[in-house]
Amino acid sequence: TSCKNGKYVTEDGRCLDSCPPSFRTGLDYTCVPCGDQCKSCTVDARCNECEENYFISPSGECTLDCPAGFYAGAEGGHCTRCPDSCASCNDATVCTSCSAGKQLLLDRGDTLKARCVDACPVGMYRDGNAVPGPRCEKCAPSCATCTSRSQCTKCDDAHFLQPDGSCKLTCPEGHVKAPLPAPPPAPVINGVCELGCENCGYNWYENHCEHTSTAFTAKTVHCNQYCGCCGGTQEQQDVCKHVCTAPTASMLQVSGAA
């Protein structure tokens, strides 16, 4: 069926000056349906406007859900590409997952924002087990840098890094605060708790550290680097003198026997 005088023929055989909404012009002055849920479209069948609750996909079709890497705009609008490095997102300011090698960083200000970054900022760590993908999480309180919530690598100025990776105000028994900028009582900040001479099998005696028992020989590799138990720098030894206790007579006998 065809029409005269440049009119367009519809599916039901009517002749019109132009095709009705949701139809496009086809070959030989025919009106062709735009497609499901499409209110208007171009001659190459790409939708210009969708029905309510539908969005124009990157391929020009109407869809309820935008594909991965795109987010839905206003009703009847287009699916818009997520910001660079976002694998998925809610809108232009909130990424929900990141592309490979990136991690999600949340900014909980007046309005929630989330972006993908190459590395987590200081005071945060990369949680690789997060769902749907890696994200930056805050270190524990009093922890300046960390590799996980329970493993600090540096504490704030008021705390000392413990052997178990936590931050506390004091060091456990048998440990000393380091680095030591000067012999006590000078203040120590950003300190690390390390084994003292006595835990290595050494004690300070007349400007050097001596064995207190031959049984401790295997532990010497763990000596506090600031004591330098087997003779570090003079500055290290001066510090050690304040940390380690002088051996008793019985200890000297054991040391001399070694």
PDB file of C-alpha atoms in Angstrom, residues 60-211:
ATOM      1  CA  GLY A  60      19.916   4.286  21.158  1.00  0.00           C
ATOM      2  CA  GLU A  61      17.343   1.871  22.602  1.00  0.00           C
ATOM      3  CA  CYS A  62      15.075   2.330  25.619  1.00  0.00           C
ATOM      4  CA  THR A  63      16.079   0.437  28.733  1.00  0.00           C
ATOM      5  CA  LEU A  64      15.070   0.238  32.390  1.00  0.00           C
ATOM      6  CA  ASP A  65      18.673  -0.223  33.556  1.00  0.00           C
ATOM      7  CA  CYS A  66      21.715   1.445  32.070  1.00  0.00           C
ATOM      8  CA  PRO A  67      24.661  -0.852  31.216  1.00  0.00           C
ATOM      9  CA  ALA A  68      27.815  -1.111  33.326  1.00  0.00           C
ATOM     10  CA  GLY A  69      29.856   2.069  33.257  1.00  0.00           C
ATOM     11  CA  PHE A  70      26.776   4.289  32.742  1.00  0.00           C
ATOM     12  CA  TYR A  71      24.225   5.886  35.046  1.00  0.00           C
ATOM     13  CA  ALA A  72      20.606   6.909  34.453  1.00  0.00           C
ATOM     14  CA  GLY A  73      19.842  10.608  34.120  1.00  0.00           C
ATOM     15  CA  ALA A  74      16.437  12.259  34.366  1.00  0.00           C
ATOM     16  CA  GLU A  75      13.407  10.246  33.315  1.00  0.00           C
ATOM     17  CA  GLY A  76      13.309   9.956  29.556  1.00  0.00           C
ATOM     18  CA  GLY A  77      16.976  11.003  29.469  1.00  0.00           C
ATOM     19  CA  HIS A  78      20.101   9.298  28.288  1.00  0.00           C
ATOM     20  CA  CYS A  79      22.341   6.795  30.024  1.00  0.00           C
ATOM     21  CA  THR A  80      25.429   8.877  30.826  1.00  0.00           C
ATOM     22  CA  ARG A  81      28.945   7.495  31.024  1.00  0.00           C
ATOM     23  CA  CYS A  82      30.446   7.298  34.537  1.00  0.00           C
ATOM     24  CA  PRO A  83      33.520   9.413  35.374  1.00  0.00           C
ATOM     25  CA  ASP A  84      36.907   8.107  34.255  1.00  0.00           C
ATOM     26  CA  SER A  85      38.168   5.033  36.142  1.00  0.00           C
ATOM     27  CA  CYS A  86      34.678   4.262  37.555  1.00  0.00           C
ATOM     28  CA  ALA A  87      33.456   0.782  36.675  1.00  0.00           C
ATOM     29  CA  SER A  88      29.968   1.664  37.973  1.00  0.00           C
ATOM     30  CA  CYS A  89      28.355   4.735  39.528  1.00  0.00           C
ATOM     31  CA  ASN A  90      25.144   6.293  40.801  1.00  0.00           C
ATOM     32  CA  ASP A  91      25.775   9.676  39.200  1.00  0.00           C
ATOM     33  CA  ALA A  92      28.602  12.003  38.158  1.00  0.00           C
ATOM     34  CA  THR A  93      29.904  12.350  41.748  1.00  0.00           C
ATOM     35  CA  VAL A  94      29.336   8.908  43.298  1.00  0.00           C
ATOM     36  CA  CYS A  95      31.315   5.933  41.950  1.00  0.00           C
ATOM     37  CA  THR A  96      30.237   2.555  43.326  1.00  0.00           C
ATOM     38  CA  SER A  97      33.124   0.456  41.962  1.00  0.00           C
ATOM     39  CA  CYS A  98      36.390   1.148  40.178  1.00  0.00           C
ATOM     40  CA  SER A  99      38.310  -0.119  37.170  1.00  0.00           C
ATOM     41  CA  ALA A 100      41.295  -2.447  37.683  1.00  0.00           C
ATOM     42  CA  GLY A 101      44.123  -1.010  39.765  1.00  0.00           C
ATOM     43  CA  LYS A 102      41.959   1.675  41.385  1.00  0.00           C
ATOM     44  CA  GLN A 103      40.225   1.867  44.756  1.00  0.00           C
ATOM     45  CA  LEU A 104      37.139   3.689  45.949  1.00  0.00           C
ATOM     46  CA  LEU A 105      37.548   6.753  48.173  1.00  0.00           C
ATOM     47  CA  LEU A 106      34.448   8.013  50.009  1.00  0.00           C
ATOM     48  CA  ASP A 107      34.035  11.657  50.967  1.00  0.00           C
ATOM     49  CA  ARG A 108      31.286  11.947  53.567  1.00  0.00           C
ATOM     50  CA  GLY A 109      30.833  15.712  53.593  1.00  0.00           C
ATOM     51  CA  ASP A 110      27.567  17.614  53.309  1.00  0.00           C
ATOM     52  CA  THR A 111      26.788  15.386  50.339  1.00  0.00           C
ATOM     53  CA  LEU A 112      28.175  11.904  49.745  1.00  0.00           C
ATOM     54  CA  LYS A 113      30.834  11.725  47.062  1.00  0.00           C
ATOM     55  CA  ALA A 114      32.928   8.777  45.962  1.00  0.00           C
ATOM     56  CA  ARG A 115      35.753   8.694  43.441  1.00  0.00           C
ATOM     57  CA  CYS A 116      38.355   6.225  42.251  1.00  0.00           C
ATOM     58  CA  VAL A 117      41.998   6.874  43.132  1.00  0.00           C
ATOM     59  CA  ASP A 118      45.371   5.304  42.334  1.00  0.00           C
ATOM     60  CA  ALA A 119      46.382   5.123  46.008  1.00  0.00           C
ATOM     61  CA  CYS A 120      44.682   5.689  49.353  1.00  0.00           C
ATOM     62  CA  PRO A 121      45.639   8.910  51.175  1.00  0.00           C
ATOM     63  CA  VAL A 122      47.710   8.986  54.377  1.00  0.00           C
ATOM     64  CA  GLY A 123      45.728   7.673  57.319  1.00  0.00           C
ATOM     65  CA  MET A 124      43.829   5.142  55.193  1.00  0.00           C
ATOM     66  CA  TYR A 125      44.516   1.671  53.804  1.00  0.00           C
ATOM     67  CA  ARG A 126      43.334  -0.342  50.806  1.00  0.00           C
ATOM     68  CA  ASP A 127      40.709  -2.948  51.725  1.00  0.00           C
ATOM     69  CA  GLY A 128      41.024  -5.477  48.927  1.00  0.00           C
ATOM     70  CA  ASN A 129      38.210  -7.657  50.301  1.00  0.00           C
ATOM     71  CA  ALA A 130      35.530  -4.968  50.132  1.00  0.00           C
ATOM     72  CA  VAL A 131      32.409  -5.591  48.018  1.00  0.00           C
ATOM     73  CA  PRO A 132      31.877  -4.824  45.158  1.00  0.00           C
ATOM     74  CA  GLY A 133      35.551  -3.838  44.904  1.00  0.00           C
ATOM     75  CA  PRO A 134      38.600  -2.423  46.725  1.00  0.00           C
ATOM     76  CA  ARG A 135      38.089   0.780  48.708  1.00  0.00           C
ATOM     77  CA  CYS A 136      40.011   3.049  51.085  1.00  0.00           C
ATOM     78  CA  GLU A 137      39.245   2.630  54.785  1.00  0.00           C
ATOM     79  CA  LYS A 138      40.460   4.679  57.763  1.00  0.00           C
ATOM     80  CA  CYS A 139      43.272   3.421  59.959  1.00  0.00           C
ATOM     81  CA  ALA A 140      42.506   2.809  63.621  1.00  0.00           C
ATOM     82  CA  PRO A 141      42.486   5.800  66.016  1.00  0.00           C
ATOM     83  CA  SER A 142      46.015   6.921  67.052  1.00  0.00           C
ATOM     84  CA  CYS A 143      47.391   5.221  63.908  1.00  0.00           C
ATOM     85  CA  ALA A 144      49.015   7.565  61.355  1.00  0.00           C
ATOM     86  CA  THR A 145      49.664   4.990  58.610  1.00  0.00           C
ATOM     87  CA  CYS A 146      48.633   1.344  58.305  1.00  0.00           C
ATOM     88  CA  THR A 147      48.260  -1.668  56.037  1.00  0.00           C
ATOM     89  CA  SER A 148      44.964  -2.792  57.639  1.00  0.00           C
ATOM     90  CA  ARG A 149      42.630  -1.775  60.452  1.00  0.00           C
ATOM     91  CA  SER A 150      44.664  -3.825  62.927  1.00  0.00           C
ATOM     92  CA  GLN A 151      48.183  -3.321  61.507  1.00  0.00           C
ATOM     93  CA  CYS A 152      49.705   0.135  61.961  1.00  0.00           C
ATOM     94  CA  THR A 153      53.044   1.048  60.411  1.00  0.00           C
ATOM     95  CA  LYS A 154      53.336   4.422  62.195  1.00  0.00           C
ATOM     96  CA  CYS A 155      51.542   5.937  65.191  1.00  0.00           C
ATOM     97  CA  ASP A 156      50.596   9.524  65.949  1.00  0.00           C
ATOM     98  CA  ASP A 157      52.934  11.671  68.042  1.00  0.00           C
ATOM     99  CA  ALA A 158      51.477  10.541  71.376  1.00  0.00           C
ATOM    100  CA  HIS A 159      51.660   6.773  70.819  1.00  0.00           C
ATOM    101  CA  PHE A 160      54.245   4.061  70.190  1.00  0.00           C
ATOM    102  CA  LEU A 161      54.088   1.269  67.655  1.00  0.00           C
ATOM    103  CA  GLN A 162      53.777  -2.090  69.420  1.00  0.00           C
ATOM    104  CA  PRO A 163      55.206  -5.425  68.209  1.00  0.00           C
ATOM    105  CA  ASP A 164      51.667  -6.552  67.321  1.00  0.00           C
ATOM    106  CA  GLY A 165      51.062  -3.514  65.069  1.00  0.00           C
ATOM    107  CA  SER A 166      48.850  -1.565  67.495  1.00  0.00           C
ATOM    108  CA  CYS A 167      49.484   1.915  68.950  1.00  0.00           C
ATOM    109  CA  LYS A 168      49.690   2.487  72.708  1.00  0.00           C
ATOM    110  CA  LEU A 169      50.981   5.134  75.091  1.00  0.00           C
ATOM    111  CA  THR A 170      53.703   2.886  76.542  1.00  0.00           C
ATOM    112  CA  CYS A 171      55.892  -0.017  75.425  1.00  0.00           C
ATOM    113  CA  PRO A 172      55.511  -3.569  76.754  1.00  0.00           C
ATOM    114  CA  GLU A 173      57.955  -5.064  79.252  1.00  0.00           C
ATOM    115  CA  GLY A 174      61.382  -5.750  77.796  1.00  0.00           C
ATOM    116  CA  HIS A 175      61.003  -3.174  75.025  1.00  0.00           C
ATOM    117  CA  VAL A 176      62.325   0.358  74.585  1.00  0.00           C
ATOM    118  CA  LYS A 177      61.046   3.395  72.706  1.00  0.00           C
ATOM    119  CA  ALA A 178      62.820   4.156  69.453  1.00  0.00           C
ATOM    120  CA  PRO A 179      63.898   6.134  67.508  1.00  0.00           C
ATOM    121  CA  LEU A 180      65.533   7.959  70.377  1.00  0.00           C
ATOM    122  CA  PRO A 181      66.638  11.466  69.317  1.00  0.00           C
ATOM    123  CA  ALA A 182      68.633  11.849  72.545  1.00  0.00           C
ATOM    124  CA  PRO A 183      69.233   9.906  75.758  1.00  0.00           C
ATOM    125  CA  PRO A 184      66.333   9.997  78.238  1.00  0.00           C
ATOM    126  CA  PRO A 185      64.639  12.045  79.591  1.00  0.00           C
ATOM    127  CA  ALA A 186      64.388  13.736  76.165  1.00  0.00           C
ATOM    128  CA  PRO A 187      60.860  13.223  74.682  1.00  0.00           C
ATOM    129  CA  VAL A 188      60.278  10.541  72.096  1.00  0.00           C
ATOM    130  CA  ILE A 189      57.682  11.012  69.341  1.00  0.00           C
ATOM    131  CA  ASN A 190      56.574   8.753  66.500  1.00  0.00           C
ATOM    132  CA  GLY A 191      58.273   6.000  68.431  1.00  0.00           C
ATOM    133  CA  VAL A 192      58.550   2.276  67.823  1.00  0.00           C
ATOM    134  CA  CYS A 193      58.767  -0.301  70.611  1.00  0.00           C
ATOM    135  CA  GLU A 194      61.805  -2.500  70.022  1.00  0.00           C
ATOM    136  CA  LEU A 195      63.533  -5.186  72.048  1.00  0.00           C
ATOM    137  CA  GLY A 196      65.949  -3.856  74.659  1.00  0.00           C
ATOM    138  CA  CYS A 197      69.432  -5.250  75.348  1.00  0.00           C
ATOM    139  CA  GLU A 198      68.189  -7.483  78.145  1.00  0.00           C
ATOM    140  CA  ASN A 199      65.901  -9.362  75.762  1.00  0.00           C
ATOM    141  CA  CYS A 200      68.818 -10.080  73.451  1.00  0.00           C
ATOM    142  CA  GLY A 201      70.835 -11.699  76.169  1.00  0.00           C
ATOM    143  CA  TYR A 202      72.976  -8.592  76.739  1.00  0.00           C
ATOM    144  CA  ASN A 203      73.275  -5.978  79.475  1.00  0.00           C
ATOM    145  CA  TRP A 204      75.174  -2.706  79.548  1.00  0.00           C
ATOM    146  CA  TYR A 205      78.518  -2.848  81.335  1.00  0.00           C
ATOM    147  CA  GLU A 206      81.435  -0.371  81.236  1.00  0.00           C
ATOM    148  CA  ASN A 207      80.683   1.189  77.859  1.00  0.00           C
ATOM    149  CA  HIS A 208      79.715  -2.006  76.118  1.00  0.00           C
ATOM    150  CA  CYS A 209      77.073  -4.751  76.157  1.00  0.00           C
ATOM    151  CA  GLU A 210      78.070  -8.201  77.399  1.00  0.00           C
ATOM    152  CA  HIS A 211      76.425 -11.604  77.298  1.00  0.00           C
TER     153      HIS A 211
END
